[in-house]
Tab-separated table of C-alpha atoms in Angstrom:
chain	number	residue	atom	x	y	z
A	1	MET	CA	-51.389	62.941	-55.207
A	2	PHE	CA	-48.226	64.291	-53.627
A	3	ALA	CA	-48.690	67.136	-51.153
A	4	GLU	CA	-45.804	68.906	-49.449
A	5	ALA	CA	-45.869	68.765	-45.653
A	6	PRO	CA	-47.218	72.042	-44.196
A	7	ARG	CA	-44.023	72.577	-42.196
A	8	LEU	CA	-42.089	73.066	-45.435
A	9	SER	CA	-44.107	76.193	-46.210
A	10	ARG	CA	-42.185	77.900	-43.387
A	11	ILE	CA	-38.804	77.578	-45.080
A	12	HIS	CA	-37.004	78.261	-48.349
A	13	PRO	CA	-34.132	76.519	-50.143
A	14	SER	CA	-30.717	77.460	-48.766
A	15	PRO	CA	-29.742	80.795	-50.401
A	16	SER	CA	-26.102	79.762	-50.603
A	17	SER	CA	-27.060	76.528	-52.357
A	18	VAL	CA	-29.296	78.473	-54.747
A	19	ALA	CA	-26.482	80.913	-55.571
A	20	ALA	CA	-24.026	78.081	-56.122
A	21	ALA	CA	-26.530	76.259	-58.329
A	22	LYS	CA	-27.059	79.352	-60.484
A	23	ALA	CA	-23.302	79.660	-60.970
A	24	ARG	CA	-23.110	75.964	-61.876
A	25	GLU	CA	-25.898	76.369	-64.441
A	26	LEU	CA	-23.983	79.141	-66.166
A	27	LYS	CA	-20.831	77.040	-66.193
A	28	GLN	CA	-22.729	74.116	-67.735
A	29	ALA	CA	-23.985	76.501	-70.407
A	30	GLY	CA	-20.389	77.273	-71.316
A	31	VAL	CA	-20.049	80.573	-69.448
A	32	HIS	CA	-16.770	81.149	-67.633
A	33	VAL	CA	-17.893	82.014	-64.105
A	34	LEU	CA	-15.610	83.373	-61.396
A	35	ASP	CA	-17.396	81.555	-58.588
A	36	LEU	CA	-16.907	83.067	-55.133
A	37	THR	CA	-20.029	81.467	-53.652
A	38	VAL	CA	-18.695	78.128	-52.503
A	39	GLY	CA	-17.892	77.719	-48.817
A	40	GLU	CA	-15.523	74.802	-49.067
A	41	PRO	CA	-11.743	74.528	-49.231
A	42	ASP	CA	-10.325	74.273	-52.724
A	43	PHE	CA	-7.504	72.065	-51.395
A	44	ASP	CA	-7.600	68.295	-51.724
A	45	THR	CA	-8.038	66.146	-48.623
A	46	PRO	CA	-4.550	65.361	-47.242
A	47	ASP	CA	-3.062	62.049	-48.347
A	48	ASN	CA	-2.700	60.596	-44.853
A	49	ILE	CA	-6.443	61.004	-44.333
A	50	LYS	CA	-7.278	59.411	-47.681
A	51	GLN	CA	-4.940	56.510	-46.899
A	52	ALA	CA	-6.699	55.950	-43.560
A	53	ALA	CA	-9.983	55.578	-45.437
A	54	ILE	CA	-8.447	53.152	-47.920
A	55	ALA	CA	-7.010	51.113	-45.057
A	56	ALA	CA	-10.440	50.979	-43.405
A	57	ILE	CA	-11.939	49.596	-46.600
A	58	GLU	CA	-9.191	47.011	-46.982
A	59	ARG	CA	-9.593	45.716	-43.433
A	60	GLY	CA	-13.335	45.480	-43.809
A	61	ASP	CA	-14.457	48.415	-41.678
A	62	THR	CA	-17.446	48.914	-43.949
A	63	LYS	CA	-20.309	47.944	-41.644
A	64	TYR	CA	-22.668	49.874	-39.399
A	65	THR	CA	-21.059	51.561	-36.435
A	66	ALA	CA	-22.605	52.631	-33.156
A	67	VAL	CA	-25.222	55.355	-33.606
A	68	ASN	CA	-22.969	57.872	-31.834
A	69	GLY	CA	-19.855	56.971	-33.832
A	70	THR	CA	-16.958	54.589	-33.391
A	71	PRO	CA	-15.186	54.436	-30.002
A	72	ALA	CA	-11.962	55.500	-31.732
A	73	LEU	CA	-13.542	58.625	-33.196
A	74	ARG	CA	-15.288	59.590	-29.969
A	75	ALA	CA	-11.986	59.231	-28.122
A	76	ALA	CA	-10.240	61.385	-30.735
A	77	ILE	CA	-12.932	64.069	-30.375
A	78	ILE	CA	-12.651	64.086	-26.590
A	79	ALA	CA	-8.860	64.417	-26.814
A	80	ARG	CA	-9.087	67.225	-29.363
A	81	LEU	CA	-11.595	69.199	-27.314
A	82	ALA	CA	-9.503	68.803	-24.183
A	83	HIS	CA	-6.480	70.114	-26.067
A	84	ARG	CA	-8.355	72.992	-27.718
A	85	THR	CA	-10.526	74.139	-24.807
A	86	GLY	CA	-9.069	72.630	-21.644
A	87	VAL	CA	-12.485	71.082	-20.958
A	88	THR	CA	-12.871	67.319	-20.560
A	89	TYR	CA	-15.959	65.536	-21.843
A	90	THR	CA	-17.128	62.018	-21.037
A	91	ASP	CA	-18.040	59.486	-23.698
A	92	ALA	CA	-21.746	60.034	-22.938
A	93	GLU	CA	-21.338	63.732	-23.736
A	94	VAL	CA	-20.160	63.235	-27.336
A	95	THR	CA	-21.885	62.126	-30.518
A	96	VAL	CA	-21.093	62.022	-34.226
A	97	GLY	CA	-23.333	62.857	-37.183
A	98	SER	CA	-23.271	63.123	-40.953
A	99	GLY	CA	-21.792	66.612	-41.037
A	100	ALA	CA	-22.094	69.553	-38.654
A	101	LYS	CA	-25.261	70.709	-40.444
A	102	HIS	CA	-26.893	67.370	-39.647
A	103	VAL	CA	-25.742	67.604	-36.032
A	104	ILE	CA	-27.279	71.066	-35.605
A	105	PHE	CA	-30.555	70.017	-37.217
A	106	THR	CA	-30.763	66.938	-34.993
A	107	ALA	CA	-30.043	68.994	-31.875
A	108	LEU	CA	-32.861	71.421	-32.667
A	109	MET	CA	-35.276	68.633	-33.547
A	110	ALA	CA	-34.465	66.865	-30.288
A	111	THR	CA	-34.974	69.913	-28.060
A	112	LEU	CA	-37.446	72.426	-29.520
A	113	ALA	CA	-41.100	72.517	-28.517
A	114	PRO	CA	-43.649	74.587	-30.473
A	115	GLY	CA	-43.126	78.273	-29.712
A	116	ASP	CA	-39.638	77.931	-28.240
A	117	GLU	CA	-37.490	80.906	-29.177
A	118	VAL	CA	-33.969	80.686	-30.555
A	119	VAL	CA	-31.814	83.828	-30.500
A	120	ILE	CA	-29.786	84.139	-33.709
A	121	PRO	CA	-27.302	87.023	-34.153
A	122	ALA	CA	-27.273	88.469	-37.671
A	123	PRO	CA	-25.375	88.156	-39.927
A	124	TYR	CA	-26.056	84.444	-39.507
A	125	TRP	CA	-25.316	81.276	-41.413
A	126	VAL	CA	-28.212	80.957	-43.833
A	127	SER	CA	-29.634	77.687	-42.470
A	128	TYR	CA	-30.091	78.614	-38.802
A	129	PRO	CA	-33.482	80.382	-39.052
A	130	ASP	CA	-34.993	77.764	-41.355
A	131	MET	CA	-33.745	74.917	-39.166
A	132	VAL	CA	-35.505	76.552	-36.226
A	133	LEU	CA	-38.721	77.163	-38.179
A	134	VAL	CA	-39.037	73.648	-39.563
A	135	ASN	CA	-38.613	72.262	-36.037
A	136	ASP	CA	-41.491	74.370	-34.647
A	137	GLY	CA	-39.278	77.031	-33.063
A	138	VAL	CA	-39.331	80.804	-33.407
A	139	PRO	CA	-36.125	82.460	-34.658
A	140	VAL	CA	-35.394	85.722	-32.844
A	141	VAL	CA	-32.947	87.528	-35.122
A	142	VAL	CA	-30.741	90.132	-33.435
A	143	PRO	CA	-29.032	92.509	-35.900
A	144	CYS	CA	-25.342	93.012	-35.072
A	145	PRO	CA	-24.120	95.978	-37.128
A	146	MET	CA	-20.714	96.568	-38.665
A	147	SER	CA	-20.055	99.174	-35.949
A	148	ASP	CA	-19.976	96.282	-33.438
A	149	ASP	CA	-17.795	94.155	-35.725
A	150	PHE	CA	-20.901	92.062	-36.443
A	151	LYS	CA	-20.790	90.633	-32.917
A	152	LEU	CA	-23.552	90.157	-30.378
A	153	THR	CA	-23.196	92.484	-27.395
A	154	PRO	CA	-24.351	91.710	-23.845
A	155	ALA	CA	-26.956	94.470	-24.047
A	156	ARG	CA	-28.462	93.127	-27.264
A	157	LEU	CA	-28.425	89.590	-25.886
A	158	ARG	CA	-30.222	90.607	-22.698
A	159	ALA	CA	-32.870	92.487	-24.679
A	160	ALA	CA	-33.543	89.430	-26.848
A	161	LEU	CA	-33.917	86.864	-24.067
A	162	THR	CA	-37.384	86.028	-22.759
A	163	GLY	CA	-39.066	83.331	-20.751
A	164	LYS	CA	-39.616	81.452	-24.027
A	165	THR	CA	-35.953	81.404	-25.081
A	166	ARG	CA	-34.605	77.871	-25.450
A	167	TRP	CA	-31.329	78.437	-27.312
A	168	LEU	CA	-28.787	81.055	-28.271
A	169	ILE	CA	-26.826	80.151	-31.401
A	170	LEU	CA	-23.265	81.466	-31.668
A	171	ASN	CA	-21.116	80.877	-34.751
A	172	VAL	CA	-17.430	81.482	-34.010
A	173	PRO	CA	-15.657	82.208	-36.341
A	174	SER	CA	-18.648	83.550	-38.204
A	175	ASN	CA	-19.955	82.642	-41.597
A	176	PRO	CA	-20.326	85.108	-43.382
A	177	THR	CA	-18.230	87.760	-41.613
A	178	GLY	CA	-15.247	85.883	-40.185
A	179	ALA	CA	-15.844	87.634	-36.850
A	180	VAL	CA	-14.146	86.048	-33.829
A	181	TYR	CA	-15.123	86.807	-30.242
A	182	THR	CA	-12.412	87.517	-27.700
A	183	ALA	CA	-12.386	85.761	-24.344
A	184	ASP	CA	-13.553	88.968	-22.657
A	185	GLU	CA	-16.445	89.331	-25.101
A	186	LEU	CA	-17.548	85.767	-24.408
A	187	VAL	CA	-17.313	86.363	-20.664
A	188	GLY	CA	-19.612	89.364	-21.118
A	189	LEU	CA	-22.204	87.200	-22.868
A	190	ALA	CA	-21.823	84.498	-20.218
A	191	GLU	CA	-22.592	86.984	-17.468
A	192	VAL	CA	-25.925	87.724	-19.128
A	193	LEU	CA	-26.665	84.018	-19.631
A	194	GLU	CA	-26.130	83.323	-15.946
A	195	ASP	CA	-29.263	85.397	-15.300
A	196	PHE	CA	-31.239	83.121	-17.657
A	197	PRO	CA	-30.501	79.554	-16.468
A	198	ALA	CA	-33.093	77.961	-18.780
A	199	VAL	CA	-31.261	79.129	-21.912
A	200	ASP	CA	-28.739	76.794	-23.531
A	201	VAL	CA	-26.122	77.799	-26.101
A	202	LEU	CA	-25.370	76.047	-29.369
A	203	THR	CA	-21.897	77.184	-30.371
A	204	ASP	CA	-21.000	76.306	-33.955
A	205	GLU	CA	-17.204	76.204	-34.155
A	206	ILE	CA	-16.750	74.526	-37.531
A	207	TYR	CA	-14.153	77.159	-38.582
A	208	ASP	CA	-12.218	77.230	-35.295
A	209	GLU	CA	-8.913	76.129	-36.860
A	210	VAL	CA	-9.211	78.617	-39.732
A	211	TYR	CA	-7.971	81.483	-37.560
A	212	LEU	CA	-6.452	84.397	-39.461
A	213	GLY	CA	-5.759	86.797	-36.603
A	214	LYS	CA	-2.329	88.124	-35.750
A	215	SER	CA	-1.840	86.058	-32.597
A	216	GLY	CA	-3.555	83.492	-30.404
A	217	GLY	CA	-6.494	81.548	-31.711
A	218	CYS	CA	-10.232	81.088	-31.461
A	219	VAL	CA	-11.593	80.914	-27.925
A	220	SER	CA	-14.547	78.632	-27.238
A	221	LEU	CA	-17.376	79.684	-24.930
A	222	VAL	CA	-16.690	76.673	-22.686
A	223	GLN	CA	-13.082	77.817	-22.457
A	224	ALA	CA	-13.964	81.410	-21.542
A	225	ALA	CA	-16.859	80.465	-19.259
A	226	PRO	CA	-16.374	76.865	-18.070
A	227	GLN	CA	-19.209	77.311	-15.547
A	228	LEU	CA	-21.596	77.131	-18.521
A	229	LYS	CA	-20.312	73.752	-19.748
A	230	ASP	CA	-23.530	71.966	-18.800
A	231	ARG	CA	-25.527	74.446	-20.901
A	232	VAL	CA	-23.361	74.516	-24.026
A	233	LEU	CA	-23.610	72.236	-27.050
A	234	LEU	CA	-20.321	72.616	-28.925
A	235	VAL	CA	-20.619	71.669	-32.615
A	236	ASN	CA	-17.692	71.027	-34.923
A	237	GLY	CA	-16.525	68.732	-37.701
A	238	VAL	CA	-13.720	67.920	-40.099
A	239	SER	CA	-15.111	69.526	-43.264
A	240	LYS	CA	-13.516	72.966	-43.210
A	241	THR	CA	-10.285	72.344	-41.318
A	242	TYR	CA	-9.194	69.269	-43.256
A	243	ALA	CA	-10.835	69.886	-46.680
A	244	MET	CA	-13.252	67.016	-46.066
A	245	THR	CA	-16.604	68.566	-47.014
A	246	GLY	CA	-17.743	65.507	-48.964
A	247	TRP	CA	-16.812	63.032	-46.245
A	248	ARG	CA	-19.744	64.253	-44.113
A	249	VAL	CA	-18.530	63.910	-40.539
A	250	GLY	CA	-19.605	66.343	-37.845
A	251	TYR	CA	-19.686	66.014	-34.098
A	252	CYS	CA	-20.801	67.731	-30.948
A	253	ALA	CA	-20.155	67.673	-27.226
A	254	GLY	CA	-22.543	68.784	-24.547
A	255	PRO	CA	-24.981	67.789	-21.811
A	256	ALA	CA	-25.516	64.020	-21.699
A	257	PRO	CA	-29.346	64.268	-21.776
A	258	ILE	CA	-29.255	66.266	-25.022
A	259	ILE	CA	-26.712	63.887	-26.531
A	260	ALA	CA	-28.905	60.923	-25.586
A	261	ALA	CA	-31.934	62.548	-27.211
A	262	MET	CA	-29.953	63.221	-30.373
A	263	ASN	CA	-28.754	59.621	-30.454
A	264	LYS	CA	-32.350	58.413	-30.133
A	265	LEU	CA	-33.320	60.478	-33.156
A	266	GLN	CA	-30.279	59.475	-35.180
A	267	SER	CA	-31.025	55.802	-34.581
A	268	HIS	CA	-34.145	56.305	-36.709
A	269	MET	CA	-32.689	58.805	-39.201
A	270	THR	CA	-29.281	57.730	-40.484
A	271	SER	CA	-28.365	54.866	-38.123
A	272	CYS	CA	-24.787	56.143	-38.115
A	273	PRO	CA	-22.317	58.169	-40.181
A	274	SER	CA	-20.204	56.405	-42.794
A	275	SER	CA	-17.781	53.975	-41.161
A	276	ILE	CA	-15.124	54.779	-43.754
A	277	SER	CA	-15.435	58.522	-43.247
A	278	GLN	CA	-15.197	58.027	-39.497
A	279	ALA	CA	-11.894	56.164	-39.903
A	280	ALA	CA	-10.631	59.058	-42.010
A	281	ALA	CA	-11.812	61.547	-39.372
A	282	VAL	CA	-9.818	59.734	-36.666
A	283	GLU	CA	-6.668	60.239	-38.721
A	284	ALA	CA	-7.598	63.855	-39.393
A	285	LEU	CA	-7.935	64.640	-35.691
A	286	THR	CA	-4.979	62.602	-34.439
A	287	GLY	CA	-2.512	62.546	-37.339
A	288	ASP	CA	-0.119	65.037	-38.902
A	289	GLN	CA	-1.523	68.571	-38.566
A	290	SER	CA	0.879	70.360	-40.904
A	291	PHE	CA	-1.853	70.741	-43.550
A	292	VAL	CA	-3.879	72.882	-41.168
A	293	SER	CA	-1.203	75.504	-40.561
A	294	ALA	CA	-0.142	75.527	-44.225
A	295	SER	CA	-3.678	76.040	-45.508
A	296	VAL	CA	-4.362	78.786	-42.975
A	297	GLU	CA	-1.300	80.684	-44.182
A	298	GLN	CA	-2.630	80.537	-47.733
A	299	TYR	CA	-6.078	81.674	-46.601
A	300	ARG	CA	-4.525	84.624	-44.770
A	301	ALA	CA	-2.587	85.716	-47.859
A	302	ARG	CA	-5.697	85.374	-50.007
A	303	ARG	CA	-7.796	87.374	-47.569
A	304	ASP	CA	-5.283	90.200	-47.449
A	305	ALA	CA	-5.006	90.402	-51.244
A	306	LEU	CA	-8.788	90.208	-51.695
A	307	VAL	CA	-9.479	92.896	-49.106
A	308	ALA	CA	-6.879	95.211	-50.644
A	309	GLY	CA	-8.320	94.712	-54.116
A	310	LEU	CA	-11.949	95.263	-53.120
A	311	ALA	CA	-11.103	98.278	-50.937
A	312	ALA	CA	-9.733	100.029	-54.029
A	313	ILE	CA	-13.129	99.843	-55.745
A	314	ASP	CA	-15.275	102.957	-55.406
A	315	GLY	CA	-18.389	102.242	-53.322
A	316	LEU	CA	-17.231	98.971	-51.739
A	317	GLN	CA	-15.975	98.483	-48.186
A	318	PRO	CA	-14.666	94.982	-47.424
A	319	VAL	CA	-14.584	94.046	-43.746
A	320	PRO	CA	-11.709	91.643	-43.014
A	321	GLY	CA	-12.503	88.982	-40.431
A	322	ASP	CA	-10.151	87.029	-38.202
A	323	GLY	CA	-11.517	83.615	-39.105
A	324	ALA	CA	-13.144	81.388	-41.729
A	325	PHE	CA	-12.567	82.064	-45.442
A	326	TYR	CA	-15.043	84.799	-46.285
A	327	VAL	CA	-15.079	88.555	-46.616
A	328	PHE	CA	-18.317	90.432	-45.966
A	329	VAL	CA	-18.405	93.495	-48.201
A	330	ASN	CA	-20.433	96.640	-47.523
A	331	CYS	CA	-21.911	97.737	-50.848
A	332	GLU	CA	-23.971	100.686	-49.613
A	333	GLY	CA	-21.835	102.948	-51.786
A	334	VAL	CA	-23.206	101.449	-55.014
A	335	ILE	CA	-26.867	101.359	-53.973
A	336	GLY	CA	-28.780	103.973	-55.951
A	337	ARG	CA	-26.582	103.781	-59.026
A	338	HIS	CA	-27.804	102.568	-62.417
A	339	THR	CA	-26.523	99.854	-64.709
A	340	PRO	CA	-25.527	100.713	-68.292
A	341	ASP	CA	-29.041	99.788	-69.465
A	342	GLY	CA	-30.597	102.111	-66.868
A	343	THR	CA	-31.639	99.524	-64.273
A	344	LEU	CA	-31.553	100.858	-60.710
A	345	ILE	CA	-29.340	99.049	-58.178
A	346	ALA	CA	-31.772	99.327	-55.278
A	347	SER	CA	-30.420	96.583	-52.991
A	348	ASP	CA	-27.574	94.181	-52.388
A	349	ASP	CA	-29.671	91.541	-54.177
A	350	ASP	CA	-29.694	93.753	-57.277
A	351	PHE	CA	-25.953	94.303	-57.089
A	352	VAL	CA	-25.143	90.601	-56.683
A	353	ASN	CA	-27.374	89.753	-59.656
A	354	TYR	CA	-25.717	92.526	-61.675
A	355	LEU	CA	-22.247	91.096	-60.964
A	356	LEU	CA	-23.286	87.619	-62.066
A	357	ASP	CA	-25.124	88.788	-65.191
A	358	SER	CA	-22.645	91.440	-66.352
A	359	VAL	CA	-19.203	90.080	-65.471
A	360	HIS	CA	-20.048	86.528	-64.382
A	361	VAL	CA	-18.785	86.836	-60.809
A	362	GLY	CA	-20.769	84.699	-58.386
A	363	THR	CA	-21.257	86.058	-54.841
A	364	ILE	CA	-24.012	85.792	-52.214
A	365	THR	CA	-26.208	88.665	-51.128
A	366	GLY	CA	-26.085	89.925	-47.551
A	367	SER	CA	-29.870	89.641	-47.270
A	368	ALA	CA	-29.411	85.863	-47.265
A	369	TYR	CA	-27.489	86.280	-44.015
A	370	GLY	CA	-29.960	88.674	-42.462
A	371	LEU	CA	-28.040	91.930	-42.936
A	372	SER	CA	-28.012	94.369	-45.869
A	373	PRO	CA	-26.507	96.031	-47.840
A	374	PHE	CA	-23.606	93.577	-47.992
A	375	PHE	CA	-22.450	90.621	-50.043
A	376	ARG	CA	-20.254	87.657	-49.163
A	377	VAL	CA	-17.263	86.472	-51.140
A	378	SER	CA	-15.409	83.250	-50.456
A	379	PHE	CA	-11.646	83.188	-50.820
A	380	ALA	CA	-11.482	79.399	-50.671
A	381	THR	CA	-10.369	79.446	-54.284
A	382	SER	CA	-7.189	80.136	-56.230
A	383	GLU	CA	-5.299	83.424	-56.169
A	384	GLU	CA	-5.760	83.671	-59.924
A	385	THR	CA	-9.548	83.390	-59.622
A	386	LEU	CA	-9.635	85.979	-56.852
A	387	ALA	CA	-7.502	88.443	-58.811
A	388	ALA	CA	-9.645	88.010	-61.922
A	389	ALA	CA	-12.830	88.432	-59.851
A	390	VAL	CA	-11.593	91.674	-58.289
A	391	GLN	CA	-10.729	93.034	-61.724
A	392	ALA	CA	-14.157	92.027	-63.063
A	393	ILE	CA	-16.016	93.563	-60.089
A	394	SER	CA	-14.012	96.773	-60.523
A	395	SER	CA	-14.978	96.879	-64.195
A	396	ALA	CA	-18.644	96.286	-63.369
A	397	VAL	CA	-18.698	99.056	-60.754
A	398	ASP	CA	-16.970	101.462	-63.150
A	399	GLN	CA	-19.860	100.953	-65.560
A	400	LEU	CA	-22.469	101.985	-63.002
A	401	ARG	CA	-23.848	105.522	-63.367
A	402	LYS	CA	-24.425	107.663	-60.282
């Protein structure tokens, strides 16, 4: 008789996947849902990238590759990181996986011993704590309030670090808040880390090209504090930047011993990422980049319109971020109100469920990201959908009784 492995009792299904599935179920039932749950670009993969995949198929590049990816893709990754960060990695310091999520999971599996602590600033991407738990680690969640722009401060970092800390996870730009650390802020964190030489940093930079600030761009920890290079595992991929979520190619660069351990694991897990997707990823990283700047401009316009629309709704306070394609919305102002049928809105979970049930707008509760009372909306969808969603949310809030 089937019995679930005990380790699975520590974790729950991804809240974002659950929310997206609920929205899909309503759609399949014929309900018109304004779905703001999905964290993937609504744009199609650029044609030059698709053509590179077709060419790979036609020339027969459909076999296994090296566990750590093709030489061409590793070279493209090294060149991109040198251009983006000014830091040069060797071939032994780079590996490729089946998406950034897979890379992060493999890194934690390869390095965590039972009881190792992993510091995770909240709000966090929903999978970090569960990834740590299922790999025998202990997530140490550090709340980072709106008053600090949802960013980890040196003081909070120092208070969270112990002799058991193995990793600090940084997500820049952040999912769900879009927060981006400045170079000075990263230097401040690095100064604390220098007092804890046994702690490594996993920096998830999957949204680094989706920068919506007024000037400059995202700064990587290895760029701000190059002295920490041998303690930083930099994770990225092609999913968000190039609208390639389904192609499943992620990569990381970091200390050669960690990369070697990850490669050992991957040799038994997936053997290698898709050869065809890797060929497409080479073109994505080395080919025409005009799609990136064009899509970012559209994201910026969407963010600004969404923030303006939500800010006009009584009880909601959207917090615009400088990166990614999400807005984290403070909904404290509607907590304590009642729905038309008298149901109390006692939490952000209640409010998110109310929006989906009453006006069919799909969002994700802030509790899923470790910080309430907030909810996350994705603006990786059309302007028409966003405008209709704002109007529907406004209508739903108007119906609440104080």
